[in-house]
PDB file of C-alpha atoms and ligand atoms in Angstrom:
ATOM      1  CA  UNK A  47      -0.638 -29.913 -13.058  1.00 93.00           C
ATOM      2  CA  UNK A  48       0.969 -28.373  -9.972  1.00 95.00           C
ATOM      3  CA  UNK A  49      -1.550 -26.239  -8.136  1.00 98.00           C
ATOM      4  CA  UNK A  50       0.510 -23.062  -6.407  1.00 98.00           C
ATOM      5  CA  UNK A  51      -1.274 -22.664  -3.218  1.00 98.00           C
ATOM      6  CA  UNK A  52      -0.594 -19.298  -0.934  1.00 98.00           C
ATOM      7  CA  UNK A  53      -0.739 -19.368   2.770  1.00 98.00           C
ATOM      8  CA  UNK A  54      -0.600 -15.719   3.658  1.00 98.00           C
ATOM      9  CA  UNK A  55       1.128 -14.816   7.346  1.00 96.00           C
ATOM     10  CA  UNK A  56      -1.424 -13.216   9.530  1.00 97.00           C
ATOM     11  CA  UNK A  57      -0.116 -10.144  12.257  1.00 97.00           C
ATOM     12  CA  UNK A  58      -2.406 -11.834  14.548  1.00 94.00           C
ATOM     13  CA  UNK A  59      -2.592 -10.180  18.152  1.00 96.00           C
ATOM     14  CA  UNK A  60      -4.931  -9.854  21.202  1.00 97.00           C
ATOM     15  CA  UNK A  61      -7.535  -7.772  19.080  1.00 98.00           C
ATOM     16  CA  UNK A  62      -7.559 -10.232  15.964  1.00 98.00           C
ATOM     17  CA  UNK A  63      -5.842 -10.901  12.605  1.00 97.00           C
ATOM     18  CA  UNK A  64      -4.526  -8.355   9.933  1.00 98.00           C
ATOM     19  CA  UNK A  65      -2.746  -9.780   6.277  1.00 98.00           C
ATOM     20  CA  UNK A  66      -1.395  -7.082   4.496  1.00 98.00           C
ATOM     21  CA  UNK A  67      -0.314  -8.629   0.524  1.00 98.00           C
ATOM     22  CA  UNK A  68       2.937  -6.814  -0.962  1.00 98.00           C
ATOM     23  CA  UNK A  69       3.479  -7.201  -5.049  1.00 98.00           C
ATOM     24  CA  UNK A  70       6.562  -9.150  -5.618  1.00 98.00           C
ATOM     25  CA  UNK A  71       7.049  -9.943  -1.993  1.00 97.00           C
ATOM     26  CA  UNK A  72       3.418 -12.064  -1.392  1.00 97.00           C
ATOM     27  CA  UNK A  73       1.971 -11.589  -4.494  1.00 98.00           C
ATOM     28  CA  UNK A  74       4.284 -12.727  -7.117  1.00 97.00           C
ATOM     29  CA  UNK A  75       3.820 -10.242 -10.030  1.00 98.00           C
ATOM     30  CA  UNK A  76       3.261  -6.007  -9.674  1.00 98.00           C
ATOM     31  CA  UNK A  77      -0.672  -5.641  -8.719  1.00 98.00           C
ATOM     32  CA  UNK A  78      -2.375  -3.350 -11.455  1.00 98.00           C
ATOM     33  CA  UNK A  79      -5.650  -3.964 -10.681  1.00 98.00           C
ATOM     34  CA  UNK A  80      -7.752  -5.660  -7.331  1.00 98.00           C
ATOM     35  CA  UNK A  81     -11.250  -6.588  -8.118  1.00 98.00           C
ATOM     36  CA  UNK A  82     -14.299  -8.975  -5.635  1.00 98.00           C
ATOM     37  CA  UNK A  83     -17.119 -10.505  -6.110  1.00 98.00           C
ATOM     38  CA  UNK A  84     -19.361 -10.967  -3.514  1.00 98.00           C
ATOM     39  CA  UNK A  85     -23.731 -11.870  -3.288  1.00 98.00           C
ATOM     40  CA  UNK A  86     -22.827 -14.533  -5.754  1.00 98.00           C
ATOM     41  CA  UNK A  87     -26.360 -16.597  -6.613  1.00 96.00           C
ATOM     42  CA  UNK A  88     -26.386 -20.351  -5.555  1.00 93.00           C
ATOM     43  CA  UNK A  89     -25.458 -22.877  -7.988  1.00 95.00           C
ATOM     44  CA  UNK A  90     -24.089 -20.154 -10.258  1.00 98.00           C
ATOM     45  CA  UNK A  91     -20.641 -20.794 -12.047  1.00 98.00           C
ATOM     46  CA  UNK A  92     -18.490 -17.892 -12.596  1.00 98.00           C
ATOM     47  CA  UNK A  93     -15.070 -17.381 -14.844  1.00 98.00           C
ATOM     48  CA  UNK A  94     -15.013 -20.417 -17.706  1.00 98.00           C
ATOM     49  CA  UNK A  95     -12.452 -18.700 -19.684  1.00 98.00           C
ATOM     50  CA  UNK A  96      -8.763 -18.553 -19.729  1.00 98.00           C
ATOM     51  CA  UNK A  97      -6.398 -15.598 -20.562  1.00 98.00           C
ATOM     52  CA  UNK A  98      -4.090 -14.679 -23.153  1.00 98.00           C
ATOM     53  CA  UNK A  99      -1.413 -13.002 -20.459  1.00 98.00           C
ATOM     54  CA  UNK A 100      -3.044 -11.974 -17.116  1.00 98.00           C
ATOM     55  CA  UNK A 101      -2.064 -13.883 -13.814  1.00 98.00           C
ATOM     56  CA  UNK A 102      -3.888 -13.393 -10.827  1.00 98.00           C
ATOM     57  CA  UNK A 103      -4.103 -14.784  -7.024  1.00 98.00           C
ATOM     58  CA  UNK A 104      -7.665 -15.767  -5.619  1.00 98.00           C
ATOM     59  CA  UNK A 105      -8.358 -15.125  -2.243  1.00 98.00           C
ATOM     60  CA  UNK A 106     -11.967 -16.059  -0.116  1.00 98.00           C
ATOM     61  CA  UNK A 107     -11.374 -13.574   2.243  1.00 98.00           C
ATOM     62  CA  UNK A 108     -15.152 -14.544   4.070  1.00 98.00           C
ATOM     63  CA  UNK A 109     -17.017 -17.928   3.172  1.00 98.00           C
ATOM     64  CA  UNK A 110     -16.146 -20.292   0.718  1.00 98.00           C
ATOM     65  CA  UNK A 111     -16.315 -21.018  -3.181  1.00 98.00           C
ATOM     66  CA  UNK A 112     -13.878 -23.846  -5.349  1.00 98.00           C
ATOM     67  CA  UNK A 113     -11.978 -23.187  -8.120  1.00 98.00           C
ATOM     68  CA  UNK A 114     -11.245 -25.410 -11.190  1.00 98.00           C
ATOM     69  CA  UNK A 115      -8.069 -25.025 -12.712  1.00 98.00           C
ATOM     70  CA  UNK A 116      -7.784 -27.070 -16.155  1.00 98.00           C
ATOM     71  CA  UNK A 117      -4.986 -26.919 -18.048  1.00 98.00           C
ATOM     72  CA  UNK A 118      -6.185 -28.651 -20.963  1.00 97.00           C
ATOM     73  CA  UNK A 119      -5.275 -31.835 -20.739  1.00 97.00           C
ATOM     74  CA  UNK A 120      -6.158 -32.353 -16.301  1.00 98.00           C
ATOM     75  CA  UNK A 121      -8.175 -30.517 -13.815  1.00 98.00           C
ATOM     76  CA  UNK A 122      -8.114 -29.788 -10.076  1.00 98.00           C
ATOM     77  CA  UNK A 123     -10.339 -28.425  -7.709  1.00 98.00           C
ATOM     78  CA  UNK A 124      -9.293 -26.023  -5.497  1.00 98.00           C
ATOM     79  CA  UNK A 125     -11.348 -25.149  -2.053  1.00 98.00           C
ATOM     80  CA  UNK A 126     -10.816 -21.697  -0.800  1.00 98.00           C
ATOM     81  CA  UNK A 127     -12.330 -21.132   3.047  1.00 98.00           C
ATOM     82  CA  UNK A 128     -10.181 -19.508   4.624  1.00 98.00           C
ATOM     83  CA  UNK A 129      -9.206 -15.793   4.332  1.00 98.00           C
ATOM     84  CA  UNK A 130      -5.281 -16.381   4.365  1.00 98.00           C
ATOM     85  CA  UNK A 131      -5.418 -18.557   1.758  1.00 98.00           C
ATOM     86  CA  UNK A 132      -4.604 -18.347  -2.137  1.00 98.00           C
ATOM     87  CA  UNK A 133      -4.407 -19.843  -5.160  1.00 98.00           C
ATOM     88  CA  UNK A 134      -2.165 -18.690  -8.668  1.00 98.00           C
ATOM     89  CA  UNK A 135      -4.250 -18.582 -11.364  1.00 98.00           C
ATOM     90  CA  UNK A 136      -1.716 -18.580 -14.272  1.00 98.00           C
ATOM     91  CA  UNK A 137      -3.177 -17.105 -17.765  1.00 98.00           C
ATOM     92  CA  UNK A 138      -3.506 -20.337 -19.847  1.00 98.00           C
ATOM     93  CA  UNK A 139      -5.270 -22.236 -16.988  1.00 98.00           C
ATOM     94  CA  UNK A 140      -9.226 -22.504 -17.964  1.00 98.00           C
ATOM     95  CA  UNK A 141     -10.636 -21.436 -14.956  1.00 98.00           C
ATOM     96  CA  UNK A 142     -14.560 -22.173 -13.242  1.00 98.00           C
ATOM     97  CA  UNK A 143     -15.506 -20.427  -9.800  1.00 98.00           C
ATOM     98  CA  UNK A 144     -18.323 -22.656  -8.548  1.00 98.00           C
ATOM     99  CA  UNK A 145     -20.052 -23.861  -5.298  1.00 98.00           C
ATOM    100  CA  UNK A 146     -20.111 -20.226  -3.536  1.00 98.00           C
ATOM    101  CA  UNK A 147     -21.220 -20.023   0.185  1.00 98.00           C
ATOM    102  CA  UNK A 148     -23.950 -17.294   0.349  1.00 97.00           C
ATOM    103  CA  UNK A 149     -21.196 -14.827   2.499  1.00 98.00           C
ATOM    104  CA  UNK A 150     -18.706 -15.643  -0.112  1.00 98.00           C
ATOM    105  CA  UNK A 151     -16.521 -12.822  -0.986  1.00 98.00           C
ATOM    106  CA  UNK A 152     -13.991 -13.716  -3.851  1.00 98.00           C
ATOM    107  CA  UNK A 153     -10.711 -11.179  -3.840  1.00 98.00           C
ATOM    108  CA  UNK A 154      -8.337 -11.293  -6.786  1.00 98.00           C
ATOM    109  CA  UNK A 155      -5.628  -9.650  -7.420  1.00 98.00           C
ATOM    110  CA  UNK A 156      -4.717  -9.044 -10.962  1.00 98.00           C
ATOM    111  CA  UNK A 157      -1.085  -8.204 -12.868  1.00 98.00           C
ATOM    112  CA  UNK A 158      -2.760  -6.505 -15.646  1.00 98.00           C
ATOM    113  CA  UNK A 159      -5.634  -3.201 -16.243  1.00 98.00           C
ATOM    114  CA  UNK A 160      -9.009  -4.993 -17.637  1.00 98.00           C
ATOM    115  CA  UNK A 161      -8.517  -5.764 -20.963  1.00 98.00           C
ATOM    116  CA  UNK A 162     -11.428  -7.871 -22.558  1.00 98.00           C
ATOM    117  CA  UNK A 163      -9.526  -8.631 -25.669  1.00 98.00           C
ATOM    118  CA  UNK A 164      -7.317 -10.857 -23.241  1.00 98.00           C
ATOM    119  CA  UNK A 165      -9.603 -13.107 -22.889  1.00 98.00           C
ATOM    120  CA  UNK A 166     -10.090 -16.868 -24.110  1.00 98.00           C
ATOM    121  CA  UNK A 167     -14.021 -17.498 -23.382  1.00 98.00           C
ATOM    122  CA  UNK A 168     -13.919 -20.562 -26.242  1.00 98.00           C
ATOM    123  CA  UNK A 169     -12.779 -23.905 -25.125  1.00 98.00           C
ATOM    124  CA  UNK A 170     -11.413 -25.173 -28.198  1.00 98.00           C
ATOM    125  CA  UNK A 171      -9.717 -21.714 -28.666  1.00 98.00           C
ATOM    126  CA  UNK A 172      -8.284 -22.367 -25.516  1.00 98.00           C
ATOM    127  CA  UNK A 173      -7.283 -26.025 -26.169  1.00 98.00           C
ATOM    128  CA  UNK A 174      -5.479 -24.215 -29.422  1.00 98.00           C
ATOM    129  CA  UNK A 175      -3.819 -21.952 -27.497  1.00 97.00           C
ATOM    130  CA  UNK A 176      -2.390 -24.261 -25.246  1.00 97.00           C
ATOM    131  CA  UNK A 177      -1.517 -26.552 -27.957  1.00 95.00           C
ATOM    132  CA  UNK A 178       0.515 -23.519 -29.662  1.00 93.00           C
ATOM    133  CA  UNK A 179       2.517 -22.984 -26.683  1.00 89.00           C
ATOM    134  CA  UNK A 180       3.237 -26.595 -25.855  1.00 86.00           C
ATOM    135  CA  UNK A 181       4.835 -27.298 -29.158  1.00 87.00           C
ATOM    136  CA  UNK A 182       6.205 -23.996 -30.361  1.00 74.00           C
TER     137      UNK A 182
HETATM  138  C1  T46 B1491     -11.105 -14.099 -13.944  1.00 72.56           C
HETATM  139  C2  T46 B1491     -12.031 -14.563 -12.881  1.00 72.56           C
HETATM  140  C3  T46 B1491     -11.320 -15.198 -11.726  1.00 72.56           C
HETATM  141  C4  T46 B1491     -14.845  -5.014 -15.284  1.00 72.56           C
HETATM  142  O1  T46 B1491     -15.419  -4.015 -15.775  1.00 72.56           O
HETATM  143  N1  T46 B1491     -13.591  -4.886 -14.764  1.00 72.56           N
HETATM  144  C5  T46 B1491     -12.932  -5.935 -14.224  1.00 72.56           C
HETATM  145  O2  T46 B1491     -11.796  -5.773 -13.765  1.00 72.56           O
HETATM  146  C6  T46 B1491     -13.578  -7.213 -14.205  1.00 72.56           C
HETATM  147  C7  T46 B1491     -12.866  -8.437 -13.610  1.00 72.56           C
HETATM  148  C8  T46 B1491     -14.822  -7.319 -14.728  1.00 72.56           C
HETATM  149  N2  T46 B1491     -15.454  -6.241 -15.260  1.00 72.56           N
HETATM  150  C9  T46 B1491     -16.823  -6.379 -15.771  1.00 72.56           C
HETATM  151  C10 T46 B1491     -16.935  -7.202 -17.036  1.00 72.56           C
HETATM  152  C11 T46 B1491     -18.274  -7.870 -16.900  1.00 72.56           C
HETATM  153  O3  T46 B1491     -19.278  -7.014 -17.410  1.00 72.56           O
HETATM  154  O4  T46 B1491     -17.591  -7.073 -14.783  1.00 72.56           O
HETATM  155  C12 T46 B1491     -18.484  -7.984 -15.397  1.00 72.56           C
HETATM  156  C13 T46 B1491     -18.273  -9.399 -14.856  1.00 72.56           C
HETATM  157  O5  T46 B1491     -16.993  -9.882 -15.299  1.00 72.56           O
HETATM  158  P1  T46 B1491     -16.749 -11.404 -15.738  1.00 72.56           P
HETATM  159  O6  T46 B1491     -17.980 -11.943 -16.345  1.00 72.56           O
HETATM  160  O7  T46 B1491     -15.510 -11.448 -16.557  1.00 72.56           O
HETATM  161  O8  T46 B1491     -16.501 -12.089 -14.308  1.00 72.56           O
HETATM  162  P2  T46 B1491     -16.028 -13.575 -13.978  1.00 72.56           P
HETATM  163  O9  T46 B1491     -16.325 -13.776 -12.549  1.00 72.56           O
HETATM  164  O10 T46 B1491     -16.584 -14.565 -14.941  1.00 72.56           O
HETATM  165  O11 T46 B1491     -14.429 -13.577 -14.194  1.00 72.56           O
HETATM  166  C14 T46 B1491     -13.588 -12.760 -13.389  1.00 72.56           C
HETATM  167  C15 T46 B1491     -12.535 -12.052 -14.238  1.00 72.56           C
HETATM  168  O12 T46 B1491     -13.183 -11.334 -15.292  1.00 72.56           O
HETATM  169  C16 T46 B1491     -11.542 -13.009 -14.844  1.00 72.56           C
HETATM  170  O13 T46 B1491     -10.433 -12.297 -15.350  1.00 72.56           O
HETATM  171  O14 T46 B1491     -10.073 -14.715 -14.158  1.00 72.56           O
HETATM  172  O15 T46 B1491     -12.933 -13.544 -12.404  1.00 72.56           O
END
């Protein structure tokens, strides 16, 4: 699985750093929807679903947190730390934010409104799903 990390160009200057995130030009899909999560308890894992359609970039934009990606057949562990980078989060990746750093303020940004009835939050569902769009 190839994981599609962002490095995001900062307008750094003598009084500190500024990103600013365009759809289609940094992000790669129109932005409908921007959503954080931030006082996350320790030890607590977050996500553990997939999605039928939605794609999204992760950004830690203060502190830290990980992200596993699995596709359904490997995983990978992503670190976030640093607020200029982030990770594509594709919709049929099973996905697990874990390992948060008290400050930890998780930004996504989201190519579709919240829909709950896009979401995969059974594994084997999931497994099916991928299987489904593997082989046709
Ligand atoms: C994802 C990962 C990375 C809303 O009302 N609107 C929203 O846009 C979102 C994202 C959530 N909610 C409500 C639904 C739940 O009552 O906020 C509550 C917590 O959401 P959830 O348990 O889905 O949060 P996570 O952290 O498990 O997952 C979220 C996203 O939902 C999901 O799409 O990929 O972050």
């Amino acid at each position: 699985m190839q994981v599609v990390k962002y490095v995001f160009q900062p307008h750094g200057d003598e009084r500190g750093q500024l990103i600013a995130l365009e759809e289609f030009k940094d992000i790669p899909f129109r932005i409908k929807r921007v959503y954080y999560m931030y006082d996350t308890i320790a030890g607590v894992v977050r996500g553990k679903h997939a999605h039928k359609s939605l794609e999204q970039i992760l950004v830690c934009i203060h502190g830290s947190c990980k992200i596993k990606l699995d596709n359904g057949s490997e995983t990978k562990v992503v670190l976030l730390e640093k607020p200029y980078e982030g990770v594509y989060v594709a919709n049929d990746i099973w996905r697990e934010m874990y390992d948060f750093s008290e400050d930890a303020v998780l930004l996504v940004f989201a190519s579709e409104l919240y829909d709950e009835t896009d979401y995969i939050r059974d594994y084997n569902e999931f497994l099916a799903f991928v299987k489904e769009k593997t082989e046709g």
